[in-house]
Coordinates of C-alpha atoms and ligand atoms in Angstrom, one line a residue:
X1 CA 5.8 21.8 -16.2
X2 CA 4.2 18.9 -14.3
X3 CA 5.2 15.7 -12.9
X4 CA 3.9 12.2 -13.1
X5 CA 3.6 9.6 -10.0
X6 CA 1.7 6.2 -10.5
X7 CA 0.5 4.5 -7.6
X8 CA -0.1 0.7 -8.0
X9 CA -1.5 -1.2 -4.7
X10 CA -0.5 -4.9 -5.5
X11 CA -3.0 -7.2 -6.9
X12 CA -5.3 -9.8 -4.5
X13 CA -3.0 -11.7 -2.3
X14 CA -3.5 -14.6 -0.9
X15 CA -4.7 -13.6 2.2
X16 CA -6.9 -10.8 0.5
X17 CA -9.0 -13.9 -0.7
X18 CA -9.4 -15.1 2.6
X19 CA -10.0 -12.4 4.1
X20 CA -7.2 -12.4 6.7
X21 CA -5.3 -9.2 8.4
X22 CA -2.2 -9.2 6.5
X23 CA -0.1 -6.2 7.5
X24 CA 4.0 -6.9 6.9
X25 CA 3.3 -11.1 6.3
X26 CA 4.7 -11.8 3.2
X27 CA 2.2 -13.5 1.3
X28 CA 2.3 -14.1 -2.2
X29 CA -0.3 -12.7 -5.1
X30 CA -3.5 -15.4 -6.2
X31 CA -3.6 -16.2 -9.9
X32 CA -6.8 -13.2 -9.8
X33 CA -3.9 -11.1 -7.9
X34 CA -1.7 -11.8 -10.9
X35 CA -4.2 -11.4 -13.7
X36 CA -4.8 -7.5 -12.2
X37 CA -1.2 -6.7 -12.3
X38 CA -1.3 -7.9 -15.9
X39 CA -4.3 -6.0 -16.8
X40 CA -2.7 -2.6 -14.6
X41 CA 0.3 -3.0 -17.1
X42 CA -1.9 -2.7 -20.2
X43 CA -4.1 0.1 -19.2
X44 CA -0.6 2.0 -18.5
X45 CA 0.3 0.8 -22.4
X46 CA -2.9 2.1 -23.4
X47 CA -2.7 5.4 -21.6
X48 CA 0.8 5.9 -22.8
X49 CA 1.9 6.4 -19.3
X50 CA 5.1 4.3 -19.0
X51 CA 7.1 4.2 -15.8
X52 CA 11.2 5.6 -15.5
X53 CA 12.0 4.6 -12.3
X54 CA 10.2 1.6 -9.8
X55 CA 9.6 2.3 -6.3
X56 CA 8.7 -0.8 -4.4
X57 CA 7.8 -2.6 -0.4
X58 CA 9.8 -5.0 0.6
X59 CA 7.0 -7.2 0.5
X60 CA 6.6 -10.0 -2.7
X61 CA 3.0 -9.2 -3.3
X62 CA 4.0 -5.6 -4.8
X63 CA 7.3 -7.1 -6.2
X64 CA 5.5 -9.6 -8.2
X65 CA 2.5 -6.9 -9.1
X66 CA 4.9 -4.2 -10.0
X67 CA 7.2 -7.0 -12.0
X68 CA 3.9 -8.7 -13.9
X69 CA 2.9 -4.6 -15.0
X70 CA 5.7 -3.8 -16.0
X71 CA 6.4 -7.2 -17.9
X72 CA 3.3 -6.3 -19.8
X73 CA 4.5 -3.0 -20.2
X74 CA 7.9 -3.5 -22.0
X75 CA 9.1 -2.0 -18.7
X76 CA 11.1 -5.0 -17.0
X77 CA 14.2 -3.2 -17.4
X78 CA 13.9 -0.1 -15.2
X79 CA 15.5 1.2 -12.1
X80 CA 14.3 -0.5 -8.9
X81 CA 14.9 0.6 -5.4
X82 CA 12.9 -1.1 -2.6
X83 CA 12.1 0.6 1.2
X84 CA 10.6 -0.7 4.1
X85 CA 8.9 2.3 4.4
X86 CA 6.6 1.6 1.3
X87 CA 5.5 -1.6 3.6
X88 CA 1.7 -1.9 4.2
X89 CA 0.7 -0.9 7.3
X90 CA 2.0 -3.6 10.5
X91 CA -1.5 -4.6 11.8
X92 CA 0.2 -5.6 15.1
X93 CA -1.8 -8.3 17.0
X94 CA -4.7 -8.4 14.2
X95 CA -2.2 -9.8 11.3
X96 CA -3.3 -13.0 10.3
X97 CA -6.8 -12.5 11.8
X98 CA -9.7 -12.8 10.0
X99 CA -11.7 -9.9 9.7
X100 CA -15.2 -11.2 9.4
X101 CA -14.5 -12.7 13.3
X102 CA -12.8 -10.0 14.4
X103 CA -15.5 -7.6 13.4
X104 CA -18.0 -10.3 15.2
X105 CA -16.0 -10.4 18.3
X106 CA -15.3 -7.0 18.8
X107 CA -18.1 -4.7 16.8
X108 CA -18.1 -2.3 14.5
X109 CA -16.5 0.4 16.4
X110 CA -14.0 -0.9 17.8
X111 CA -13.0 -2.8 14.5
X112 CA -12.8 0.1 12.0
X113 CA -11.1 2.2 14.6
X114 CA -8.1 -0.4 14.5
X115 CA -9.1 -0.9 10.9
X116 CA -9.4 3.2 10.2
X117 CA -8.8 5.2 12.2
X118 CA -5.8 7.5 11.6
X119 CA -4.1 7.3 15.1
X120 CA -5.5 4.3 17.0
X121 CA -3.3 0.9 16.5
X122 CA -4.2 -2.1 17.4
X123 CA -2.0 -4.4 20.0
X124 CA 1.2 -5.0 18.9
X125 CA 2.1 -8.0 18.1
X126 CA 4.2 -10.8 20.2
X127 CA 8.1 -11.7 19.0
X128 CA 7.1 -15.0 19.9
X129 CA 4.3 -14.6 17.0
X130 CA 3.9 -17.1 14.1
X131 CA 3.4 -13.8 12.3
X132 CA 6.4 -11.6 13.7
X133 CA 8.6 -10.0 11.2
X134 CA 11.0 -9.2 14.8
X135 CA 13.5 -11.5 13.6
X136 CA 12.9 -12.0 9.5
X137 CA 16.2 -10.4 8.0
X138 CA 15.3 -8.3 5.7
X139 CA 14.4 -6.0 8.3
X140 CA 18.2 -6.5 9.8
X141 CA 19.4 -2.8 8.9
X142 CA 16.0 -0.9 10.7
X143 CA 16.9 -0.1 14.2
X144 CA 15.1 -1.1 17.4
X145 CA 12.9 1.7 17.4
X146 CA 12.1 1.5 14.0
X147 CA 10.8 -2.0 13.5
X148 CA 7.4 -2.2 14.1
X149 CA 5.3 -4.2 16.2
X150 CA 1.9 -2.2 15.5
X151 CA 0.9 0.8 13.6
X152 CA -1.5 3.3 12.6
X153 CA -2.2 5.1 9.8
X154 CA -0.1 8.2 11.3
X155 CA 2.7 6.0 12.2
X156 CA 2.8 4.8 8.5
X157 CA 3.0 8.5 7.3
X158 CA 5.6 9.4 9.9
X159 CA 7.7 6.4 8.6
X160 CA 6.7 6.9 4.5
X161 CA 7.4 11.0 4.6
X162 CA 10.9 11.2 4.7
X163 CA 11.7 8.7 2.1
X164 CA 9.1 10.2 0.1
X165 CA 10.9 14.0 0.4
X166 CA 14.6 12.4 0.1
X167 CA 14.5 9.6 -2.5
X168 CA 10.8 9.7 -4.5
X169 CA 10.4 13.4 -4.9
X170 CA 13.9 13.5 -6.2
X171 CA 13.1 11.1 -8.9
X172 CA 9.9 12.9 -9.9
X173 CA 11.7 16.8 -9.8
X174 CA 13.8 15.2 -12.7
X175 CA 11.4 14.6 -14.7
X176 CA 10.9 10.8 -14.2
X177 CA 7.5 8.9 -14.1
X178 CA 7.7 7.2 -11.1
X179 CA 5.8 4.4 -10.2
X180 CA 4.8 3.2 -6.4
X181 CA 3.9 -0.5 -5.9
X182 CA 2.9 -0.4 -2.5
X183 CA -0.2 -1.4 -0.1
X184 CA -3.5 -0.3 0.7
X185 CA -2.7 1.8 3.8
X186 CA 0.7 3.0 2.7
X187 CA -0.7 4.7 -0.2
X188 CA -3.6 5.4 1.6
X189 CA -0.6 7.5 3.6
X190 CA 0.7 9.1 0.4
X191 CA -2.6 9.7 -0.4
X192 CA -3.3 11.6 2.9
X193 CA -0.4 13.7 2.8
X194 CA -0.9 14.6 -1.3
X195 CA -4.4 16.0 -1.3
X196 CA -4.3 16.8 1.8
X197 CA -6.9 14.8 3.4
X198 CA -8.1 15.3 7.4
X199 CA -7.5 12.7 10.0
X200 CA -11.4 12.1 10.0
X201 CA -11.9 12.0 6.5
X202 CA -9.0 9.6 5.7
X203 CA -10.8 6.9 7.3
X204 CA -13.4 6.6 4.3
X205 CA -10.5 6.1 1.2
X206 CA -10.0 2.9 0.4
X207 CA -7.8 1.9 -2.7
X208 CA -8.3 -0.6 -4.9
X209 CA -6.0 -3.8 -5.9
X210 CA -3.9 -3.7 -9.2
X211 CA -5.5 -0.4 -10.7
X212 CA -3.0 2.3 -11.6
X213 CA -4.0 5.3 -9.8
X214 CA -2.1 8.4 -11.6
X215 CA -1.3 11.7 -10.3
X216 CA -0.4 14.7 -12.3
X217 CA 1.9 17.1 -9.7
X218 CA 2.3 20.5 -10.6
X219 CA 6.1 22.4 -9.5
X220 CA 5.1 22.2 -5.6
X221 CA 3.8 18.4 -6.3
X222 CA 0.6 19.7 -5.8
X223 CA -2.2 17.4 -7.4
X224 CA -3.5 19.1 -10.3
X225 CA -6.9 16.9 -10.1
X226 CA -7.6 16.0 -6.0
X227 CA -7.8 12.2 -5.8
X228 CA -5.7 11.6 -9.1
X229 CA -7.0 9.4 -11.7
X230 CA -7.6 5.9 -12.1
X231 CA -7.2 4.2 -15.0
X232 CA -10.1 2.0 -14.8
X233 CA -12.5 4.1 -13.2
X234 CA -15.1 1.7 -13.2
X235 CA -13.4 -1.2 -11.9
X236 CA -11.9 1.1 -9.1
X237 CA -15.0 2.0 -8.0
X238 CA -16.2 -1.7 -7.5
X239 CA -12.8 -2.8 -6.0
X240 CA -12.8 0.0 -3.4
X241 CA -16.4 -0.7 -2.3
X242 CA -15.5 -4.4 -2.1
X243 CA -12.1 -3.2 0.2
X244 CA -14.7 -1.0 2.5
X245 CA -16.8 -4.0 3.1
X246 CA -14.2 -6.9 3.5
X247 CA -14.5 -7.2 7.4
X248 CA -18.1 -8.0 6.3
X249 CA -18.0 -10.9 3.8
X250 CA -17.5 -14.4 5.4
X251 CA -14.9 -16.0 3.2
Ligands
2PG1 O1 -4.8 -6.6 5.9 C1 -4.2 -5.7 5.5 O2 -2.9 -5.6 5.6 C2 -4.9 -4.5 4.8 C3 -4.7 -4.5 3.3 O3 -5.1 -5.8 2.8 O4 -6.2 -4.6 5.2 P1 -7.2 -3.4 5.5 O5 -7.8 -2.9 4.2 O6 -8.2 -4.0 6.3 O7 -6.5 -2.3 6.2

């Protein structure tokens, strides 16, 4: 007996095309954003692998993606519960950056160790912010110490592990195909924690917007196949050398 888990990052968001630290700012998908959640629908039609139950961010950007796939899935209709915890990762003081300035102003090291690395955050971010989420009410029900103002990859997994071994993993142990739309570094997270990945090595996985990234589990939701598979390997492999090389490209 195995189990079934899609992961879906959302499609390009707005401020994937300019190239801006995004984080937990709720920007919407681009019409390119919206055409690869369209296209990560059919290949899940054409791979017969056909979401139970949605798991999504509170964020639109994998709200939209996840509802455009599964529009073009016959899927519309399936159960839905949203977390926090499925939020991308908050970039602190970076969100709403850009990259390509930050990596001039700061170097290479010091930008992918905010950027990568699995336990350095960046600054966290001002209340007084233009791009605070300290007062946006969605987040009203997350105590004080849970509502961010920076993270790192390990805070992401220490926030995205227990609703993962409560809520998900019940879903999947019965028997449902679950599907994740999420962000880069929260499934980066999952990621981590599924194949096991080091702290070091984590930095080099990047994932890649709108293409459904399946995982077979076995009874201990073990991967059967490390890394999972995507459904476009060949546009996966573009998109994620494109996401390794954003801070680089001047939009
Ligand atoms: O800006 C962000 O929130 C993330 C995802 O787009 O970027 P990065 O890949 O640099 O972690």
């Amino acid at each position: 007996m195995t189990y079934k888990v899609i992961l879906l990052r959302h499609g390009q968001s707005e401020w994937n095309e300019k190239n801006l630290f995004t984080g937990w700012v709720d920007v919407d998908l681009t019409d390119l954003g919206r055409a690869e959640a369209l296209r990560g629908g059919e290949l899940l039609v054409e791979n017969g692998i056909l979401p139970d139950v949605l798991y999504t961010s509170r964020l639109q950007r994998a709200i939209n993606t996840a509802n455009i796939a599964l529009g073009a899935a016959d899927r519309i209709w399936i159960d839905v519960k949203r977390s926090w915890r499925l939020n991308e990762r908050h970039y602190g003081a970076l969100q709403g950056k850009d990259k390509a300035q930050t990596l001039a102003e700061y170097g290479e090291d010091q930008f992918m160790l905010w950027r990568r690395s699995y336990d350095t955050p960046p600054p966290p971010l001002p209340d007084d912010s233009d791009f605070s989420q300290a007062h946006d009410p969605r987040y009203a029900d997350l105590s004080a110490d849970e509502l961010p103002r920076t993270e790192c990859l390990k805070d992401v997994l220490e926030r995205f592990l227990p609703y993962w071994e409560t809520e998900i993993t019940q879903d999947i142990k019965a028997g449902k195909t679950v599907m994740i739309a999420a962000h880069g570094n929260s499934l980066r997270a999952l990621v981590k924690h599924l194949d096991g990945i080091s702290d070091a090595d984590i930095a080099a996985v990047n994932i890649p917007t709108g293409i459904p990234l399946v995982y077979e589990l076995d009874e201990n939701l073990v991967p059967v196949k490390a890394g999972g598979t995507y459904l476009d390997p060949e546009a996966a492999a573009a998109s994620i050398q494109a996401v390794a090389n954003q801070g680089k490209q001047k939009k």
